[in-house]
Coordinates of C-alpha atoms in Angstrom, one line a residue:
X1 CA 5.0 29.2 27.2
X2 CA 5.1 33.1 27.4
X3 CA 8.6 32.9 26.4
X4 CA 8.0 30.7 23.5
X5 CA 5.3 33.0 22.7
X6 CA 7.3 36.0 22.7
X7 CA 10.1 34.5 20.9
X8 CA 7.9 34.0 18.2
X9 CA 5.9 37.0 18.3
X10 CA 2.4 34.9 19.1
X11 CA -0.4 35.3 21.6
X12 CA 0.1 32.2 24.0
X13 CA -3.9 31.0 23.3
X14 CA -2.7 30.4 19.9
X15 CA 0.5 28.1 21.2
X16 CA -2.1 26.6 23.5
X17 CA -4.2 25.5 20.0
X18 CA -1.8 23.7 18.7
X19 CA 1.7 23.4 16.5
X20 CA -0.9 23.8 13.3
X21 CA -2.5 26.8 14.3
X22 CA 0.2 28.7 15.6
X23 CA 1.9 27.7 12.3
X24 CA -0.8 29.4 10.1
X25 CA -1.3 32.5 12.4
X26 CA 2.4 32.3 12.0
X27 CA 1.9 32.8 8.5
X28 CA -0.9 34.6 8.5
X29 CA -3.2 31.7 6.9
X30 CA -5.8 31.8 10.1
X31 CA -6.8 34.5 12.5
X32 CA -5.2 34.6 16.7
X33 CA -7.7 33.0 18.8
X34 CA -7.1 37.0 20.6
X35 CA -9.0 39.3 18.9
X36 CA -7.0 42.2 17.9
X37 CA -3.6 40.6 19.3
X38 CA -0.4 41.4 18.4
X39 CA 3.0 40.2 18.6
X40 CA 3.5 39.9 22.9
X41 CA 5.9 42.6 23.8
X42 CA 5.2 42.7 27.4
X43 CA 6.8 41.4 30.9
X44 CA 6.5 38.2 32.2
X45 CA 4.1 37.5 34.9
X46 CA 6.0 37.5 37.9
X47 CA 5.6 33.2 38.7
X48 CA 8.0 33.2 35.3
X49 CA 10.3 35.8 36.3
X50 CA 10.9 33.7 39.5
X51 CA 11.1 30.7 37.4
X52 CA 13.7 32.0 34.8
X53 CA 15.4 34.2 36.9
X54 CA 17.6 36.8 36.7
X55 CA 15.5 37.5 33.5
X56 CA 12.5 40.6 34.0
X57 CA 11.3 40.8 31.3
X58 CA 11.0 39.8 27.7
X59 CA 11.7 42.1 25.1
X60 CA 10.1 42.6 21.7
X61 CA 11.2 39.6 19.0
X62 CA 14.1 40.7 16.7
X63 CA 15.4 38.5 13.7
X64 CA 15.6 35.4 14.7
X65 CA 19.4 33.6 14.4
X66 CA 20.3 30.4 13.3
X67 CA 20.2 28.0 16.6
X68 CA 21.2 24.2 16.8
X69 CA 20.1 22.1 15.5
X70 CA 20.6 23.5 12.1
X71 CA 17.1 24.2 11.6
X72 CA 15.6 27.8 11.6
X73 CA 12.1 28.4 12.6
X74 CA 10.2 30.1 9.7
X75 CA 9.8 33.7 9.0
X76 CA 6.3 35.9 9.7
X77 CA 6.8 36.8 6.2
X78 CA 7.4 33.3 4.2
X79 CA 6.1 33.5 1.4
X80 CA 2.6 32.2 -0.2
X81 CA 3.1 29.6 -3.4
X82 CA 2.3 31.0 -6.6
X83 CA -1.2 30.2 -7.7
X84 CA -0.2 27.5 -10.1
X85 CA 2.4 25.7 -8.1
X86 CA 1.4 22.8 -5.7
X87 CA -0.5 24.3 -2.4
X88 CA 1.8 23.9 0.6
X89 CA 0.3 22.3 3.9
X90 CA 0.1 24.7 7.2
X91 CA 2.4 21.9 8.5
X92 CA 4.9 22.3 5.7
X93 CA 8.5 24.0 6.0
X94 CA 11.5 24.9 4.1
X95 CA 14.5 22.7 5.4
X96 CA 17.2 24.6 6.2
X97 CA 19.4 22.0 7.4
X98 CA 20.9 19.7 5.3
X99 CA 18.0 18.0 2.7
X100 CA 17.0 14.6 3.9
X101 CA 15.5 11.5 2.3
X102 CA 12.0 11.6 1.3
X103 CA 10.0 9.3 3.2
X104 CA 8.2 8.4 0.2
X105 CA 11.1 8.0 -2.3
X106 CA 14.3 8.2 -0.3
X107 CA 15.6 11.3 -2.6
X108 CA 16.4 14.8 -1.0
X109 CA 13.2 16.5 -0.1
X110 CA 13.4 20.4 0.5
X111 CA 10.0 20.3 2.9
X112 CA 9.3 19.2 6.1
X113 CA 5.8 18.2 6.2
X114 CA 4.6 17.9 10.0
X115 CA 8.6 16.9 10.9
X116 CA 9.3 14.5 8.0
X117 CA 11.0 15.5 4.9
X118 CA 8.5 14.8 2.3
X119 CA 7.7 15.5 -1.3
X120 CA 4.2 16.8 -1.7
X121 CA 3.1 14.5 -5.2
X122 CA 3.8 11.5 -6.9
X123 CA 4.7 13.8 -9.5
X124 CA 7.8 15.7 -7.2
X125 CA 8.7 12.3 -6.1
X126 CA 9.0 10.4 -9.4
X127 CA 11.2 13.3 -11.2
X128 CA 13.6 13.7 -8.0
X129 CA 13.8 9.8 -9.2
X130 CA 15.0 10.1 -12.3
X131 CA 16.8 13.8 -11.4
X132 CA 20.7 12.6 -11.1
X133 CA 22.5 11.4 -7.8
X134 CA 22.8 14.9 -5.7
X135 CA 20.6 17.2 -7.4
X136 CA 17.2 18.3 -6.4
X137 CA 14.5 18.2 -8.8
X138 CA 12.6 21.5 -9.3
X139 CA 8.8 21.6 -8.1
X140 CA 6.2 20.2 -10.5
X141 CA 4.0 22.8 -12.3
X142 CA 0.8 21.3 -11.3
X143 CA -2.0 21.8 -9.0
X144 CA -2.9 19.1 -7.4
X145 CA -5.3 18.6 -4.4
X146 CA -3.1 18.1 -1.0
X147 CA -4.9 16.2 2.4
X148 CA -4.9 18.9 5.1
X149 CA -3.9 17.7 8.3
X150 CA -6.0 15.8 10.3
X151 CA -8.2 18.4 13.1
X152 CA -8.7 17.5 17.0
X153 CA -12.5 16.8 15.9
X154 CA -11.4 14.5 12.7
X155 CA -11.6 10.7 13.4
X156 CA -8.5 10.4 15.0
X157 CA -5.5 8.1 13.3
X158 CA -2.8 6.3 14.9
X159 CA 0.4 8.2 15.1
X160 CA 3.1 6.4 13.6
X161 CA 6.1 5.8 16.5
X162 CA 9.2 8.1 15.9
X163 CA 12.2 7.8 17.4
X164 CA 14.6 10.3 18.8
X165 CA 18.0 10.4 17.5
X166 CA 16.6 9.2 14.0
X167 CA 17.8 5.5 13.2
X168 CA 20.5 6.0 9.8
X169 CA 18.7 6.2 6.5
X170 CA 19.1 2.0 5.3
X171 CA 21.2 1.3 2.6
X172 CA 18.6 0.8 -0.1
X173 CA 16.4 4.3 1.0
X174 CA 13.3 5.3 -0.5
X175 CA 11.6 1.7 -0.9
X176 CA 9.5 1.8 2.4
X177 CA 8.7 4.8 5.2
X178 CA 11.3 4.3 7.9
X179 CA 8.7 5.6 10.6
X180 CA 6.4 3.0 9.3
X181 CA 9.3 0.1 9.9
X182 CA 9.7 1.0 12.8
X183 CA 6.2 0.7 14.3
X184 CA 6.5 -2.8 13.1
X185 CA 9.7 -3.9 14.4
X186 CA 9.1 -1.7 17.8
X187 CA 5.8 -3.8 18.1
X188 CA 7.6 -7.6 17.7
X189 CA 10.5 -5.8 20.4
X190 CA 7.9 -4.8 22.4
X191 CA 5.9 -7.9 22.8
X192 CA 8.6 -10.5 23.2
X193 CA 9.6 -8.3 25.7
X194 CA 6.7 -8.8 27.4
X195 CA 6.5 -12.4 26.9
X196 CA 10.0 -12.6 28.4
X197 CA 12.1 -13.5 25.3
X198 CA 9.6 -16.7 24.7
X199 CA 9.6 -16.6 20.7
X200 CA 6.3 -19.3 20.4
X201 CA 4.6 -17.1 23.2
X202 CA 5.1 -14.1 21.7
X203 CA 4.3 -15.2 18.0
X204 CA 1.0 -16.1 19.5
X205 CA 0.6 -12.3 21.0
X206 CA 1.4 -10.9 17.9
X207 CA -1.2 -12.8 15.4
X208 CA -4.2 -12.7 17.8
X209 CA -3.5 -8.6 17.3
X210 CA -2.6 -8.8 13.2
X211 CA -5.8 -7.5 12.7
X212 CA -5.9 -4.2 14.8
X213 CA -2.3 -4.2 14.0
X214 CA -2.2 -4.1 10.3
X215 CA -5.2 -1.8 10.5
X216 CA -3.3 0.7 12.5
X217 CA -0.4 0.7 10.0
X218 CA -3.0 1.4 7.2
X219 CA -3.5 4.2 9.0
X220 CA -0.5 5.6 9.5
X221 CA 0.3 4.9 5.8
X222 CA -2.3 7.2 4.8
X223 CA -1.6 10.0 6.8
X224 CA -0.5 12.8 4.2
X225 CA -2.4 10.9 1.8
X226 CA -3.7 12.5 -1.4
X227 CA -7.2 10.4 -0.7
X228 CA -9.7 10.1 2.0
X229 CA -10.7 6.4 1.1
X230 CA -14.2 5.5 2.3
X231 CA -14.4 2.9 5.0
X232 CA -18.1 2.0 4.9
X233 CA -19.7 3.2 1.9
X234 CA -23.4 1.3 0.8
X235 CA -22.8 -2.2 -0.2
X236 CA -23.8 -3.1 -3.7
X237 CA -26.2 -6.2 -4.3
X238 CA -23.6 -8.4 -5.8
X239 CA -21.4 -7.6 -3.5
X240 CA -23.3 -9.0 -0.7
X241 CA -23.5 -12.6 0.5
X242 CA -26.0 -14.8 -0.4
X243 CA -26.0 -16.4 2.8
X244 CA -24.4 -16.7 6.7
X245 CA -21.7 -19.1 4.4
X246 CA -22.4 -18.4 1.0
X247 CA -20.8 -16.5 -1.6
X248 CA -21.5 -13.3 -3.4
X249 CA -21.7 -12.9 -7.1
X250 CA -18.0 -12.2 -8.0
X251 CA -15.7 -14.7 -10.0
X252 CA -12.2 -14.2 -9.0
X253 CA -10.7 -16.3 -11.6
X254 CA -9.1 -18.7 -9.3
X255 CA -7.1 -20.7 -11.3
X256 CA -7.4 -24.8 -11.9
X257 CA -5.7 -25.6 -14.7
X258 CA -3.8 -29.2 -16.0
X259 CA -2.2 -29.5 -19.5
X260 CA -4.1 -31.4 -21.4
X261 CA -1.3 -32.2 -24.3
X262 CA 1.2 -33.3 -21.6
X263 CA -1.2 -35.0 -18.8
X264 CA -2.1 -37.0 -22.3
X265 CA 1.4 -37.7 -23.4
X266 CA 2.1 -39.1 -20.0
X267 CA -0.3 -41.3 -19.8
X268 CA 0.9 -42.6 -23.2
X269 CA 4.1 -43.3 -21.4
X270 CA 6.0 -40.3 -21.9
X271 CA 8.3 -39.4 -18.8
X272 CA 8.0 -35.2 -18.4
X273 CA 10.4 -34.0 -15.3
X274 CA 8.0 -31.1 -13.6
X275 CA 9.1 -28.5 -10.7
X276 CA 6.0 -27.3 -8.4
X277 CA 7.1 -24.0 -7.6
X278 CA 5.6 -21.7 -4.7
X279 CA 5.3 -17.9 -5.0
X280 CA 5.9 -16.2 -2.2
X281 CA 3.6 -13.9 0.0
X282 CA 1.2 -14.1 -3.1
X283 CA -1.3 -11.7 -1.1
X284 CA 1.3 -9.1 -0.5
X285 CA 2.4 -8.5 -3.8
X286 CA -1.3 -8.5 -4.4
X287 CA -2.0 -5.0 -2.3
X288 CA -0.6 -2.9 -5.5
X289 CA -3.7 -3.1 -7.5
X290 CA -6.3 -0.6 -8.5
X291 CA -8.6 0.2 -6.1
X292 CA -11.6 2.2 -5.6
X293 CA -11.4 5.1 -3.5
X294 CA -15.1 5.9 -2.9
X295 CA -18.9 4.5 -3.1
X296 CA -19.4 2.4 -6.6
X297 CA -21.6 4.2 -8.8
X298 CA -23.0 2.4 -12.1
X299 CA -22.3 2.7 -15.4
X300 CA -23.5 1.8 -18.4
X301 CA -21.1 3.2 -20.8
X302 CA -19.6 -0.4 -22.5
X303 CA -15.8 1.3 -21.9
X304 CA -13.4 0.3 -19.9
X305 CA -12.1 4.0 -17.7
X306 CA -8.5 3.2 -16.2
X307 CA -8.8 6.0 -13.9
X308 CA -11.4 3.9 -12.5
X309 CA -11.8 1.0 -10.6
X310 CA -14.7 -1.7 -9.5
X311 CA -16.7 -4.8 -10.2
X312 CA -17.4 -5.1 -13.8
X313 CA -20.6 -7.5 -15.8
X314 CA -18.7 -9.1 -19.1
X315 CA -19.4 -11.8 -21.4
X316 CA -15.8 -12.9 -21.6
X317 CA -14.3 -14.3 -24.7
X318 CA -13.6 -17.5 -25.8
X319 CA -10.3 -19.0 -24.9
X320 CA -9.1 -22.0 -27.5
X321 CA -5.3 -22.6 -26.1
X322 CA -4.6 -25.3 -24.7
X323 CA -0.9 -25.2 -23.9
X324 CA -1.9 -22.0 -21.2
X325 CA -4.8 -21.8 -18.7
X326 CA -7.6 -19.2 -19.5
X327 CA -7.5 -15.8 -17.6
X328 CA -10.2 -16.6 -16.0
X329 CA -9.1 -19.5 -13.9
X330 CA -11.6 -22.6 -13.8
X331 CA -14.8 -21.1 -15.4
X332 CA -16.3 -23.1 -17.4
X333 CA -20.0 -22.0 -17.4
X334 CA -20.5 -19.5 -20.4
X335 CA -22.2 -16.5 -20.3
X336 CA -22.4 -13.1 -18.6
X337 CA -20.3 -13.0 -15.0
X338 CA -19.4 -10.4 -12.8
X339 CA -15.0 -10.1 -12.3
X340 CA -12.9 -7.9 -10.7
X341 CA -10.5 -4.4 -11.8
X342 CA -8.2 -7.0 -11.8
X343 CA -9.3 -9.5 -14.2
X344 CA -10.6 -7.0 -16.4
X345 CA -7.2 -5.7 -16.8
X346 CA -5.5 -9.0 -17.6
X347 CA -8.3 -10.1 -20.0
X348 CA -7.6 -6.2 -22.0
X349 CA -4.2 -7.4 -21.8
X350 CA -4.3 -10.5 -23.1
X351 CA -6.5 -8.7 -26.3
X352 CA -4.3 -6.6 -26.9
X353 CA -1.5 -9.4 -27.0
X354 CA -3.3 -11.1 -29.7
X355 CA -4.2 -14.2 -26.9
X356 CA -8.2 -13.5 -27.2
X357 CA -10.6 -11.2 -28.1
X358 CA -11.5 -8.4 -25.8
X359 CA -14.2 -8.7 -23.5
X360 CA -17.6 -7.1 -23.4
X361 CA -18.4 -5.1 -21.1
X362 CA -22.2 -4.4 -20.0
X363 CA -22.4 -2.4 -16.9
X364 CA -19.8 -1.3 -14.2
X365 CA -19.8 -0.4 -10.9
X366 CA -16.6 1.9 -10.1
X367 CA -15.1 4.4 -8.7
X368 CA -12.4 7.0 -9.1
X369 CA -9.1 4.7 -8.0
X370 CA -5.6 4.9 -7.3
X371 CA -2.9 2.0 -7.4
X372 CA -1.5 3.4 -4.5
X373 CA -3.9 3.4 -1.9
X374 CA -1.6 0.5 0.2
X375 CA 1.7 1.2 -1.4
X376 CA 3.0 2.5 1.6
X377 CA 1.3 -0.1 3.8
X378 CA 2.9 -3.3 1.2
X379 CA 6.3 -1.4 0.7
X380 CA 6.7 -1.2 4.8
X381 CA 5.2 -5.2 4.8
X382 CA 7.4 -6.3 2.6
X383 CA 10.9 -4.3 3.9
X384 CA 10.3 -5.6 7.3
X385 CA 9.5 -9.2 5.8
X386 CA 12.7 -8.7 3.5
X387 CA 15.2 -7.7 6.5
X388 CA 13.4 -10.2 9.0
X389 CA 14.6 -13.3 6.2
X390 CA 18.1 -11.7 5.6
X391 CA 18.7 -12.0 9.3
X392 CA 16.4 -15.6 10.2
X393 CA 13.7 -13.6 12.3
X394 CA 11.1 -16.0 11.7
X395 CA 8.8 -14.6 14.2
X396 CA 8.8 -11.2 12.4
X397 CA 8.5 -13.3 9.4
X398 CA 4.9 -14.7 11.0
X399 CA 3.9 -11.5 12.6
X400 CA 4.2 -9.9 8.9
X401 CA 2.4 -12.7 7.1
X402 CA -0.8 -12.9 9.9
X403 CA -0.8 -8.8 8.7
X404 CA -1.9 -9.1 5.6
X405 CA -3.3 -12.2 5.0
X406 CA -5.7 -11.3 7.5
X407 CA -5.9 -7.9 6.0
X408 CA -7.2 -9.5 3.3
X409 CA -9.6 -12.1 4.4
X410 CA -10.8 -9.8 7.1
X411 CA -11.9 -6.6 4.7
X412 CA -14.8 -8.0 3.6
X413 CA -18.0 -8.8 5.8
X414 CA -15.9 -10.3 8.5
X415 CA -17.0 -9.6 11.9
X416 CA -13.6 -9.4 12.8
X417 CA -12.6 -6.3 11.2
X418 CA -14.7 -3.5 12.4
X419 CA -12.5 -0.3 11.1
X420 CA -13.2 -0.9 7.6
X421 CA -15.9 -3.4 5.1
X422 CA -14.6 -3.3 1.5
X423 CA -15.9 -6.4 0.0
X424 CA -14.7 -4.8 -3.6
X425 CA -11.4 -3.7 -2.3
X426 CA -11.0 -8.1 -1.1
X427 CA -12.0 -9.3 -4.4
X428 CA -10.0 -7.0 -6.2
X429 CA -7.0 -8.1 -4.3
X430 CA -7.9 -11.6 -4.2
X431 CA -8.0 -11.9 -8.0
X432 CA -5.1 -8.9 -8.4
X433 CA -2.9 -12.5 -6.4
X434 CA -4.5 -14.8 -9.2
X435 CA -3.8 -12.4 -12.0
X436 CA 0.1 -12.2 -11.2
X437 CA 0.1 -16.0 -10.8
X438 CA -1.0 -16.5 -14.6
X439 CA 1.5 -13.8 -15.3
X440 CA 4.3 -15.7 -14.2
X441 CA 2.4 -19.1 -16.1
X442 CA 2.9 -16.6 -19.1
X443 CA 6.5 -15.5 -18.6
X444 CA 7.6 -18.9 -18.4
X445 CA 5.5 -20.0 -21.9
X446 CA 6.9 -17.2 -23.4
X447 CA 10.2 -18.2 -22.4
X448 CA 10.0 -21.4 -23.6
X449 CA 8.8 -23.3 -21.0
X450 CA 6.0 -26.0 -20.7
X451 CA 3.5 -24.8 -18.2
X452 CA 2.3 -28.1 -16.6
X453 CA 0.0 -26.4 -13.9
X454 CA -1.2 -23.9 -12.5
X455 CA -3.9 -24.0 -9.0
X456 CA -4.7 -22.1 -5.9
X457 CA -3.1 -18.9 -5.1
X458 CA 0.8 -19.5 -5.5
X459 CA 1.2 -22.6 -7.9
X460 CA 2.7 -23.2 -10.5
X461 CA 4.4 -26.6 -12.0
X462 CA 6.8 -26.1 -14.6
X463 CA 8.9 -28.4 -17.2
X464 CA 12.3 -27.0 -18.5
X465 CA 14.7 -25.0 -16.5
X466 CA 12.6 -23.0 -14.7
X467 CA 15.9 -21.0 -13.2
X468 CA 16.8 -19.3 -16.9
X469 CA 13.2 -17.5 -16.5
X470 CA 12.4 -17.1 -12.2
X471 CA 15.3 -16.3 -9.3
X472 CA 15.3 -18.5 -6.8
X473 CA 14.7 -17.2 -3.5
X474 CA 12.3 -16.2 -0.6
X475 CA 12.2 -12.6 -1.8
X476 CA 8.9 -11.0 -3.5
X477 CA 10.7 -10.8 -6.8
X478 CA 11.4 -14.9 -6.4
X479 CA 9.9 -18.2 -6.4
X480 CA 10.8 -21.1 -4.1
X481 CA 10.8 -25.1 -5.1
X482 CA 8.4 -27.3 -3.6
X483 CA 9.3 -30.3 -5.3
X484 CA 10.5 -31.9 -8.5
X485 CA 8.3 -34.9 -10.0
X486 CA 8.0 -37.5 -13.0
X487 CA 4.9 -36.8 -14.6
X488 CA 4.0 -40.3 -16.6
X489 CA 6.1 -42.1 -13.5
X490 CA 6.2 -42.4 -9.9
X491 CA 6.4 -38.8 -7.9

């Protein structure tokens, strides 16, 4: 330790504090924990001189050379950023070594935040996107807020599990966090290890621990976020259930819809040929939706703020197609309900598509929201789900389904997900699934195609050939057939 401290010209106390204190008495960003100290310049107690013999003493810290790996420790005098540029973590560091993927993006990152090369914004991440194949994008001239590392008296998060030598960056980088990945993988090795190789054994381990699991990984996910999301903010009125079993006041817009031109023409004897086909992991595609980050607050204003998200009190419009199912799902009751961000969004779509007129919007309950709050937790999901198919690792498959499904069902008022109650955050998902289910209805009317029916979560029956419009596949970006029928004849 005194060597370390002397090497880098630091009081040991302020080695003792921790990698993020040293680091910004390093800099100069905090004051040594010993008053008045100054860069150690002194012997070493005689217990270390015995220890690191035939060394006496420890002279006074010169320029520090370039030592393997090829990574240089950072200078007392780095410089601050300029006032308008983005602020730059304590834990943050110039790479010396060769750039590395983002973990965020996958393009060459020039910082190391807390020992992952890292882009600090969105912002930094989407132009190093679209910055040609080799080049590295310039910082983005915009101040934006940057979480500060987590403190020893901060609720504590789950560090994610990182591997020494790093695994090779996949082929396809920049889609998920490697590091996040990895904890899932590590965890399926881990238990059927422990169950002895038995696959139906350990399946069973690993969905009796989805919850804590997946909650963990959100965790992790958000470490370096922009956002401190609230866990347990007040519960709104509506949001609350009625009863033990009951329901709150928020319509989803679950669909249940049958075409009622077709279902006629059929019974008139006409003989339709209809795929039911499944979308797959509905609920996972679901997690990129707009969220709210904090407390719902009310508002009265009539407008619709995308920068916000929440529960929303509409009279909806009147829908008058019949060849594709309302927005809404099975409603039928008129009158003033309470929807979701999600089906909001979809029903200001469909207005501006010329499909219906625009709802109206009484009061709101939002909050300031980002569409990213889970990105990182869905993109990791659905990479591990993606490479567990490629190589017929059903369990993985399982394990990753039991995540966030019970994510999902679990956020609400469930007693058996303590770390967080988001009934709004549920709904919103819930109805974010339904909402890309009538999308795909859509795409396939627009392309031509008679939409038979559409129900649940992931249905949708189609007539025509469905394959010119969907990919075929167990991917997130495909749909699988159920089964082909004869509507007007036997199925």
């Amino acid at each position: 330790m005194d060597l370390l401290a002397a090497h880098y010209g630091l009081h040991a106390l302020d080695l003792l504090a921790g990698p993020t204190h040293a680091v910004g008495v390093l800099h100069g960003a905090v004051p040594s924990l010993q008053a008045g100290a100054q860069a150690l310049a002194v012997p070493l107690p005689a217990r270390a001189q015995s220890a690191t013999a035939p060394v006496t003493e420890v002279p006074a810290p010169e320029p520090l050379a370039p030592e393997p790996p090829a990574r240089e420790p950072l200078a007392p005098d780095f410089p601050s950023p300029a006032p308008e540029q983005v602020p730059v973590p304590a834990s943050a560091e110039p790479m010396n070594a060769p750039q590395q993927p983002c973990v965020l993006c996958g393009q060459p990152a020039s910082l190391e935040l807390d020992g992952f090369p890292q882009h600090l914004t969105a912002e930094e991440c989407a132009a190093a996107v679209a910055a040609p194949s080799g080049t590295v994008s310039p910082p983005v001239d915009k101040t934006v807020p940057v979480t500060a590392p987590a403190t020893p008296d901060s609720t504590p998060l789950v560090e994610p599990t990182v591997h020494a030598p790093a695994r090779p960056v996949r082929s396809a980088p920049g889609y998920a966090s490697t590091t996040l990945v990895e904890q899932i993988t590590d965890r399926v090795h881990d238990v059927l290890a422990a169950c002895s190789g038995d696959v139906d054994a350990a399946q069973v381990e690993l969905i009796k621990a989805a919850i804590p699991d997946v909650m963990a990984l959100l965790k992790a996910s958000r470490v370096g976020g922009r956002y401190e999301h609230s866990e347990f903010p007040p519960t709104a009125d509506i949001l609350r259930k009625k009863s033990q079993k009951g329901a709150d006041d928020i319509w989803e817009g679950r669909p249940k819809w049958r075409n009622p031109e077709l279902f006629a023409a059929a019974k008139k004897g006409e003989r339709i040929e209809v795929t039911a086909l499944d979308m797959n992991a509905a609920y996972l595609s679901a997690l990129k939706c707009w969220l709210p980050i904090g407390q719902l607050r009310e508002d009265t204003s009539g407008v619709h703020d995308p920068k916000k998200a929440g529960v929303h009190l509409i009279t909806p419009p009147d829908w008058h197609r019949d060849d594709l199912p309302s927005p809404l799902g099975a409603r039928m009751e008129p009158g003033e309900l309470w929807v979701t961000e999600s089906t909001l969004r979809l029903l200001l779509d469909c207005a501006r598509q010329g499909l219906a007129d625009a709802p109206l919007i009484h009061r709101s309950l939002v909050s300031g929201a980002s569409e990213a709050l889970l990105e990182k937790l869905r993109r990791a999901l659905a990479e591990t789900r993606k490479t567990a198919l490629a190589n017929d690792d059903e369990l993985t498959v399982a394990y990753v389904k039991a995540m966030y499904s019970k994510f999902v069902s679990t956020i609400g008022e469930s007693s058996a997900n303590r770390e967080i109650r988001r009934p709004d955050w549920m709904h919103i998902i819930r109805s974010k699934a339904f909402t890309n289910l009538w999308m795909k209805a859509h795409k396939a009317y627009k392309a031509g195609l008679q939409v038979v029916e559409i129900s649940g979560t992931d249905e949708l029956h189609i007539a025509g050939d469905w394959r010119t419009v969907f990919p075929e596949g167990r991917e997130l970006n495909q749909v699988k057939e159920k089964q082909t029928y004869i509507l007007g004849g036997k199925r």
